JSON list of C-alpha atoms in Angstrom, two decimals:
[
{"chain": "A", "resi": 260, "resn": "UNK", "atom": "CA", "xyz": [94.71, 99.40, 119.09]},
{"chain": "A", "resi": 261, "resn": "UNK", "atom": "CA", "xyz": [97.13, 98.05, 116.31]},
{"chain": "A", "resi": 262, "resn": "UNK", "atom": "CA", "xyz": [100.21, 99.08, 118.65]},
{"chain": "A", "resi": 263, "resn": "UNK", "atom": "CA", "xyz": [98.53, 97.38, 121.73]},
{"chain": "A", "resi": 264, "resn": "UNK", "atom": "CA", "xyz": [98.00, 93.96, 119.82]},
{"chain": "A", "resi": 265, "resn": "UNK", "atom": "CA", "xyz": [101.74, 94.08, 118.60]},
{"chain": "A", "resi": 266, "resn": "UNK", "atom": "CA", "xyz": [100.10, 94.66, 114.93]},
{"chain": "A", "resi": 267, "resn": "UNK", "atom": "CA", "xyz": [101.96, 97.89, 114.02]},
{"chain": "A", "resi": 268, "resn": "UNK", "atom": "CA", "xyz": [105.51, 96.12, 114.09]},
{"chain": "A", "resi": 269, "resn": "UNK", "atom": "CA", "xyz": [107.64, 96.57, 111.23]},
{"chain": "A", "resi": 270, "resn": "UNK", "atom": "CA", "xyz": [108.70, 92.95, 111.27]},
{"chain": "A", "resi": 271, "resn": "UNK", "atom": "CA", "xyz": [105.64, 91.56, 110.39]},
{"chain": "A", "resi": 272, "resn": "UNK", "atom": "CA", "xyz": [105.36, 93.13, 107.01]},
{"chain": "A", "resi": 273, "resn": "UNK", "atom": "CA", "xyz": [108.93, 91.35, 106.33]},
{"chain": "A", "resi": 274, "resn": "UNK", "atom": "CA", "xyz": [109.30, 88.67, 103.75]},
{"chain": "A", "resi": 275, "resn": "UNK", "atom": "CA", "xyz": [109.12, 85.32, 106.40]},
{"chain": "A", "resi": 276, "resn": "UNK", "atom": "CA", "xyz": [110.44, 83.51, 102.81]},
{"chain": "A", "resi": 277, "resn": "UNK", "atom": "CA", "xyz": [113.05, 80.97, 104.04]},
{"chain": "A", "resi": 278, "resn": "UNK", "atom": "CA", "xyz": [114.88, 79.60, 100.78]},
{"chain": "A", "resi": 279, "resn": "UNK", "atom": "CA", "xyz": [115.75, 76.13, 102.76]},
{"chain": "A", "resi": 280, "resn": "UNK", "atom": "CA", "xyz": [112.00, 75.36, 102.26]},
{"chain": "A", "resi": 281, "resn": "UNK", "atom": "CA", "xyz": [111.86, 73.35, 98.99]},
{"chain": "A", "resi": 282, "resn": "UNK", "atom": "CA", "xyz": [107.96, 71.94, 99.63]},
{"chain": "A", "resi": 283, "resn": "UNK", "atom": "CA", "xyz": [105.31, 72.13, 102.37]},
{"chain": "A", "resi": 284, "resn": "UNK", "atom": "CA", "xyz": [102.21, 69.83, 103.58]},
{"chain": "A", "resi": 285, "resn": "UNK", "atom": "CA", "xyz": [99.49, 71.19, 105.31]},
{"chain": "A", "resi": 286, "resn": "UNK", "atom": "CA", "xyz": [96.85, 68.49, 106.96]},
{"chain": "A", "resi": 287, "resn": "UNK", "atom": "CA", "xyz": [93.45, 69.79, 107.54]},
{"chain": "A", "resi": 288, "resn": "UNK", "atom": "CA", "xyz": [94.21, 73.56, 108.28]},
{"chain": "A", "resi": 289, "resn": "UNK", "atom": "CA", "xyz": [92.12, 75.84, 109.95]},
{"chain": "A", "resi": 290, "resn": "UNK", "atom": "CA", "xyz": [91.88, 79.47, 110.34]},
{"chain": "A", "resi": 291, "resn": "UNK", "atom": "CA", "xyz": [93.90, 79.56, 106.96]},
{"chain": "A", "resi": 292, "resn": "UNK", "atom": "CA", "xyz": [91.21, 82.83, 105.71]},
{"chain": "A", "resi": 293, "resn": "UNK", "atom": "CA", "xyz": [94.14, 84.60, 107.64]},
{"chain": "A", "resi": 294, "resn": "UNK", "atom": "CA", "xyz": [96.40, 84.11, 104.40]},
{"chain": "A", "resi": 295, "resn": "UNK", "atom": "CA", "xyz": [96.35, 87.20, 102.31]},
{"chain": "A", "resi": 296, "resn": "UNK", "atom": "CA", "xyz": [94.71, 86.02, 98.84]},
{"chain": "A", "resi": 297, "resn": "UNK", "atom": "CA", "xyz": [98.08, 87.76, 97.65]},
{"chain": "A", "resi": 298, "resn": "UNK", "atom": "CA", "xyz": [100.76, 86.19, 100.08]},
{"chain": "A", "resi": 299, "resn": "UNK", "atom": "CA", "xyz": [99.38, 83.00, 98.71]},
{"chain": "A", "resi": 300, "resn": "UNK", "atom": "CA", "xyz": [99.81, 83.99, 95.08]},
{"chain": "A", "resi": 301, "resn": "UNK", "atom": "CA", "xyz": [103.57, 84.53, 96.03]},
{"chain": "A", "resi": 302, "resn": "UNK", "atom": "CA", "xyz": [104.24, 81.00, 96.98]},
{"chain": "A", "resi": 303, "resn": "UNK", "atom": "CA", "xyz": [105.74, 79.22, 94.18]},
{"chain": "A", "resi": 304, "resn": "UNK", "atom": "CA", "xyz": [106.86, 76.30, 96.03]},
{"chain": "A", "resi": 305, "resn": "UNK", "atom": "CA", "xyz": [105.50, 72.83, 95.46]},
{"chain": "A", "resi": 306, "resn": "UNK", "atom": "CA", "xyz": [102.42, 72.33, 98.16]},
{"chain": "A", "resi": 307, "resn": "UNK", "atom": "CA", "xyz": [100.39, 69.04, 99.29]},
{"chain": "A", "resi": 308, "resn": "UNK", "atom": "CA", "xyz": [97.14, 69.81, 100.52]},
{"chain": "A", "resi": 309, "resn": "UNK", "atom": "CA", "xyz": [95.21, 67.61, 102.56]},
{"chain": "A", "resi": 310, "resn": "UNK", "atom": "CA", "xyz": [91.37, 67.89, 103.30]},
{"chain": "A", "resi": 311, "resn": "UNK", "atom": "CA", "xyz": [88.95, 66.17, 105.59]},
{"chain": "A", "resi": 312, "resn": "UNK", "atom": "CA", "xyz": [86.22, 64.96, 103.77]},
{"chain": "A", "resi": 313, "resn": "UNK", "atom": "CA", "xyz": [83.41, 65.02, 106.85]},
{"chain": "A", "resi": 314, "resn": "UNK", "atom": "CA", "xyz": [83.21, 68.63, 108.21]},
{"chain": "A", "resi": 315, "resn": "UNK", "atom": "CA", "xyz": [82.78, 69.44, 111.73]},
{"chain": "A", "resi": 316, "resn": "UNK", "atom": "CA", "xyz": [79.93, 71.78, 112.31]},
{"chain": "A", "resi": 317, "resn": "UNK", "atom": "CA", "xyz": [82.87, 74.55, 112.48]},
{"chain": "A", "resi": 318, "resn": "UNK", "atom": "CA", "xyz": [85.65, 73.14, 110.39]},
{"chain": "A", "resi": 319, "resn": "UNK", "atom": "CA", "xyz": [84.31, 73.63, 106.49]},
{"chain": "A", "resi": 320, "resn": "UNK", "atom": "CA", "xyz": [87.86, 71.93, 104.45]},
{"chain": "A", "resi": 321, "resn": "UNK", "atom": "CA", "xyz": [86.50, 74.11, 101.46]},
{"chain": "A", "resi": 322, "resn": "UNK", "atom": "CA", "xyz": [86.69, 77.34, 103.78]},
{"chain": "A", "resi": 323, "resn": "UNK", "atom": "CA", "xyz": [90.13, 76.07, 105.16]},
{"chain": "A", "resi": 324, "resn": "UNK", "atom": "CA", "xyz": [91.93, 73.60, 103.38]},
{"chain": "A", "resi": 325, "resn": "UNK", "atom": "CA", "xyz": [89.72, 74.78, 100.63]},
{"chain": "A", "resi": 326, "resn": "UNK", "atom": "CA", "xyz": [90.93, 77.88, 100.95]},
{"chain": "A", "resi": 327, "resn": "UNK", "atom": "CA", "xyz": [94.49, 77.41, 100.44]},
{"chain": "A", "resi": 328, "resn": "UNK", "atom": "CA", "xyz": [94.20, 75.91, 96.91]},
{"chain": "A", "resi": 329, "resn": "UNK", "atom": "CA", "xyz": [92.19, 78.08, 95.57]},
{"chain": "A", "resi": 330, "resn": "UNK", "atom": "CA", "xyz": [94.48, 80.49, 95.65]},
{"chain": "A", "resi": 331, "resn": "UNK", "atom": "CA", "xyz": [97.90, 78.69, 95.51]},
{"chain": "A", "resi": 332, "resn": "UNK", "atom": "CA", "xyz": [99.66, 78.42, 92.23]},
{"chain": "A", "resi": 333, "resn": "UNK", "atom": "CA", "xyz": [97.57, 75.29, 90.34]},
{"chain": "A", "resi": 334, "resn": "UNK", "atom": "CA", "xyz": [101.02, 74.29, 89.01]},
{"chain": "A", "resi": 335, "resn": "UNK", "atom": "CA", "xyz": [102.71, 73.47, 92.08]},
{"chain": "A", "resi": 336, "resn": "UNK", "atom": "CA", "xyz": [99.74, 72.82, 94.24]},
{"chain": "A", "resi": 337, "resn": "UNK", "atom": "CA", "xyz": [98.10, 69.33, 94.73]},
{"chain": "A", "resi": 338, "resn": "UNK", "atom": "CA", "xyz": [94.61, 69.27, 96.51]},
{"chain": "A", "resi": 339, "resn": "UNK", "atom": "CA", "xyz": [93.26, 65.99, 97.95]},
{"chain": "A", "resi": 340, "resn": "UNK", "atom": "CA", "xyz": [90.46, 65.09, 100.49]},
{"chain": "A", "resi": 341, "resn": "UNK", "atom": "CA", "xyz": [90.31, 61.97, 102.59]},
{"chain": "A", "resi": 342, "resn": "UNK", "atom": "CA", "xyz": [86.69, 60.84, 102.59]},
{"chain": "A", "resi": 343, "resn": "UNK", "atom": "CA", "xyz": [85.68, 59.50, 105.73]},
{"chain": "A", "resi": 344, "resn": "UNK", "atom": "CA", "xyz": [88.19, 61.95, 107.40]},
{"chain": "A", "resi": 345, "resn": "UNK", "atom": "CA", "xyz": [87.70, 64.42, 110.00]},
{"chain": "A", "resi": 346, "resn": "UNK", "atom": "CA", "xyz": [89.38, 67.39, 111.49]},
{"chain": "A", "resi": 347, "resn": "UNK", "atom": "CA", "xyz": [90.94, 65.31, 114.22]},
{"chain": "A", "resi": 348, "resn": "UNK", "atom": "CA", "xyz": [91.61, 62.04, 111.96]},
{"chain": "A", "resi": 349, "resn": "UNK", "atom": "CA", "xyz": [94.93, 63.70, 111.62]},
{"chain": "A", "resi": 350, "resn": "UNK", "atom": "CA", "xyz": [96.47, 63.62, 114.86]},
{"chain": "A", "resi": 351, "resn": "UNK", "atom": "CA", "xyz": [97.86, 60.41, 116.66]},
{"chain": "A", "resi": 352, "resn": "UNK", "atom": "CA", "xyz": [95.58, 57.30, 117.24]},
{"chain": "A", "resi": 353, "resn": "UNK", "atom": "CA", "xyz": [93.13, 57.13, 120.79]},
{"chain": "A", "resi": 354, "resn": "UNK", "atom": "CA", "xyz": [93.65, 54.37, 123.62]},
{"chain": "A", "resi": 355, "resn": "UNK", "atom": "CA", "xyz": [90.29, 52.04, 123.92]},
{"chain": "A", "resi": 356, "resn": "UNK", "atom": "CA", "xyz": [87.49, 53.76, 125.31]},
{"chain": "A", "resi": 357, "resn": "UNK", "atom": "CA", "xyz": [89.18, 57.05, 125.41]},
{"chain": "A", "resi": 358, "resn": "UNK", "atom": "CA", "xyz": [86.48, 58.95, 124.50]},
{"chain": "A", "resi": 359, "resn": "UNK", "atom": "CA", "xyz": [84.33, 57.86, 127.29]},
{"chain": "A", "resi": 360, "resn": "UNK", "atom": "CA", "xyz": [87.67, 58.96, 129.01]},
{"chain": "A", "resi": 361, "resn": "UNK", "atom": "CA", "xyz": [87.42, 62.55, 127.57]},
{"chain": "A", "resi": 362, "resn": "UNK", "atom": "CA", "xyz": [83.69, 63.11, 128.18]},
{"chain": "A", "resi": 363, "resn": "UNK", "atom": "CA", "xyz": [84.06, 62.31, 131.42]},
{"chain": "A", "resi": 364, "resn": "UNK", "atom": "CA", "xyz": [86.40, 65.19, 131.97]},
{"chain": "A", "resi": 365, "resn": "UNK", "atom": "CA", "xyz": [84.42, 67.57, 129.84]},
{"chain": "A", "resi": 366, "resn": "UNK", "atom": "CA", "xyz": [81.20, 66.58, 127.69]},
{"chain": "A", "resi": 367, "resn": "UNK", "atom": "CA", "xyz": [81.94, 66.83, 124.41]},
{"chain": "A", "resi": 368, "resn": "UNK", "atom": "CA", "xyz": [85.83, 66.22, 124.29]},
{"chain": "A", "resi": 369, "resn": "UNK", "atom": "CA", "xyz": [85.65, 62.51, 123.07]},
{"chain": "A", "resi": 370, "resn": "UNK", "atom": "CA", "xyz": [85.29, 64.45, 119.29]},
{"chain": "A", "resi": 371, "resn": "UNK", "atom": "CA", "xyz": [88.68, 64.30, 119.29]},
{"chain": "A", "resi": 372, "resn": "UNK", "atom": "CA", "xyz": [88.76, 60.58, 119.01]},
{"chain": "A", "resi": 373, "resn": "UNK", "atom": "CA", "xyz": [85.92, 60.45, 116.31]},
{"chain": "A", "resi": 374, "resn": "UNK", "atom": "CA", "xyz": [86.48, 60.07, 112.63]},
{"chain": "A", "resi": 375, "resn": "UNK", "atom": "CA", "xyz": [84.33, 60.93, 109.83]},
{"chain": "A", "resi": 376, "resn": "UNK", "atom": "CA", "xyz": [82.81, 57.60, 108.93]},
{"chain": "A", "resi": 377, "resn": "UNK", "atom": "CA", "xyz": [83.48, 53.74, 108.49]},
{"chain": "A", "resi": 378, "resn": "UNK", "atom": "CA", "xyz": [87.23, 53.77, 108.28]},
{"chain": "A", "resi": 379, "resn": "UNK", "atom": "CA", "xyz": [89.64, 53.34, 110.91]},
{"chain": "A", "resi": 380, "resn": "UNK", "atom": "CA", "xyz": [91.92, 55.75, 111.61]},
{"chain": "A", "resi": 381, "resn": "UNK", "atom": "CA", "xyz": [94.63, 53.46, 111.16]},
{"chain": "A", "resi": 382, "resn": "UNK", "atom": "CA", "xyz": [93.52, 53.36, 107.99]},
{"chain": "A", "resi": 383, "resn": "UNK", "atom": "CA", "xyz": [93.21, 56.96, 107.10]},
{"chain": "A", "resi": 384, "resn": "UNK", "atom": "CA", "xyz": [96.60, 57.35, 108.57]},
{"chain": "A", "resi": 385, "resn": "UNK", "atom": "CA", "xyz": [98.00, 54.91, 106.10]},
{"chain": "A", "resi": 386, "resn": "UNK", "atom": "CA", "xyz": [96.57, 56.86, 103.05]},
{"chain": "A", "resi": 387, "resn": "UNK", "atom": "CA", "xyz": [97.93, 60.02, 104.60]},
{"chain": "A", "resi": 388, "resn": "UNK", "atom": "CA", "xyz": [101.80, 58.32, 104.77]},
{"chain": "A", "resi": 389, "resn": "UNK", "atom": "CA", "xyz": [101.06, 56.86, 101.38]},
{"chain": "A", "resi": 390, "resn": "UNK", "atom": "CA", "xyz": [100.42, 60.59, 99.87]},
{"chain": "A", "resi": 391, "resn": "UNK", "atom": "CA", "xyz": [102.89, 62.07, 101.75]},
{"chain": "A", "resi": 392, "resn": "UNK", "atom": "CA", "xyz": [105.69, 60.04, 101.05]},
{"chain": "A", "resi": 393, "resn": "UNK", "atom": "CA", "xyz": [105.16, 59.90, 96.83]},
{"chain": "A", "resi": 394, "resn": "UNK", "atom": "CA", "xyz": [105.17, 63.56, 97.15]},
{"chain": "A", "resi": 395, "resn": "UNK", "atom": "CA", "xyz": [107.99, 64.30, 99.11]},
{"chain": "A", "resi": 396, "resn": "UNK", "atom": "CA", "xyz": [109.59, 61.36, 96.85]},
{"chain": "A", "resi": 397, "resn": "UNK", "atom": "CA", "xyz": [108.70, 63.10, 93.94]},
{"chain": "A", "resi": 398, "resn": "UNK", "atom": "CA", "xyz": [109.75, 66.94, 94.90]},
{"chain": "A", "resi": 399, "resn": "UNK", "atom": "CA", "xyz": [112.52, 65.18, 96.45]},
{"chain": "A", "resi": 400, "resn": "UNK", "atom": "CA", "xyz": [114.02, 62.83, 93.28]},
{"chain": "A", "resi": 401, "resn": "UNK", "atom": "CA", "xyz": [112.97, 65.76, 90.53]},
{"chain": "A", "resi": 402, "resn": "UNK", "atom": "CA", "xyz": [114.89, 68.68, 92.83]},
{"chain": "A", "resi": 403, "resn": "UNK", "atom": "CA", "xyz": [118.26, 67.97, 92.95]},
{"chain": "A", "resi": 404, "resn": "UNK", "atom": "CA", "xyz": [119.12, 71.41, 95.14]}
]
């Protein structure tokens, strides 16, 4: 079975560390239990990780983005949730009446447009740019390399 899925290739026990990588972001990850505990114990880079605050009935953040800090390096790992933020409050901003649009296609497909509460997602996007940028400033102006 390993050898039909691809699973038994050599490469994929390689190191995958690339030393141009200085910092990473990750914004609302999912399926992130497939992280060894131990492969994120290696990573000693600096890390921003950003949480939904409103779970979708399948998305936990403290299974998935949750997930990653508790197991990256506290000293180089920041950890922030966006109240009023869901899942798809990360990705680019819906057209007017889109998700009557998408349920038309398919019931249910208008999630994608929802967020998590009161705010706008214009909104949510601005404290996303706002986080983003002071900590890629600050990795950025401390790391001279």
């Amino acid at each position: 079975m390993l050898s039909e899925l691809g699973l038994a290739n050599s490469e994929l026990n390689k190191s995958m560390l690339d030393p141009r990588i200085k910092a990473f972001i990750s914004l609302d990850a999912g399926l992130t239990r497939g992280f060894t505990i131990e492969s994120l114990q290696e990573i000693k880079i600096p890390s921003l990780i950003i949480g939904a605050g409103v779970d979708l009935d399948d998305t936990n953040a403290q299974l998935e983005s949750g997930y990653l800090q508790q197991f990256l390096a506290k000293s180089s790992s920041t950890y922030i949730t966006i109240p009023n933020a869901m899942h798809f409050s990360f990705i680019q901003m819906c057209k007017t009446n889109a998700i009557e649009i998408l349920n038309q296609e398919k019931q249910g497909e208008g999630i994608i447009c929802k967020d998590g509460g009161i705010r706008q997602r214009s909104k949510i996007h601005s404290e996303i740019t706002h986080l983003v940028v002071n900590f890629l400033s600050d990795i950025f102006s401390n790391n001279k390399n």
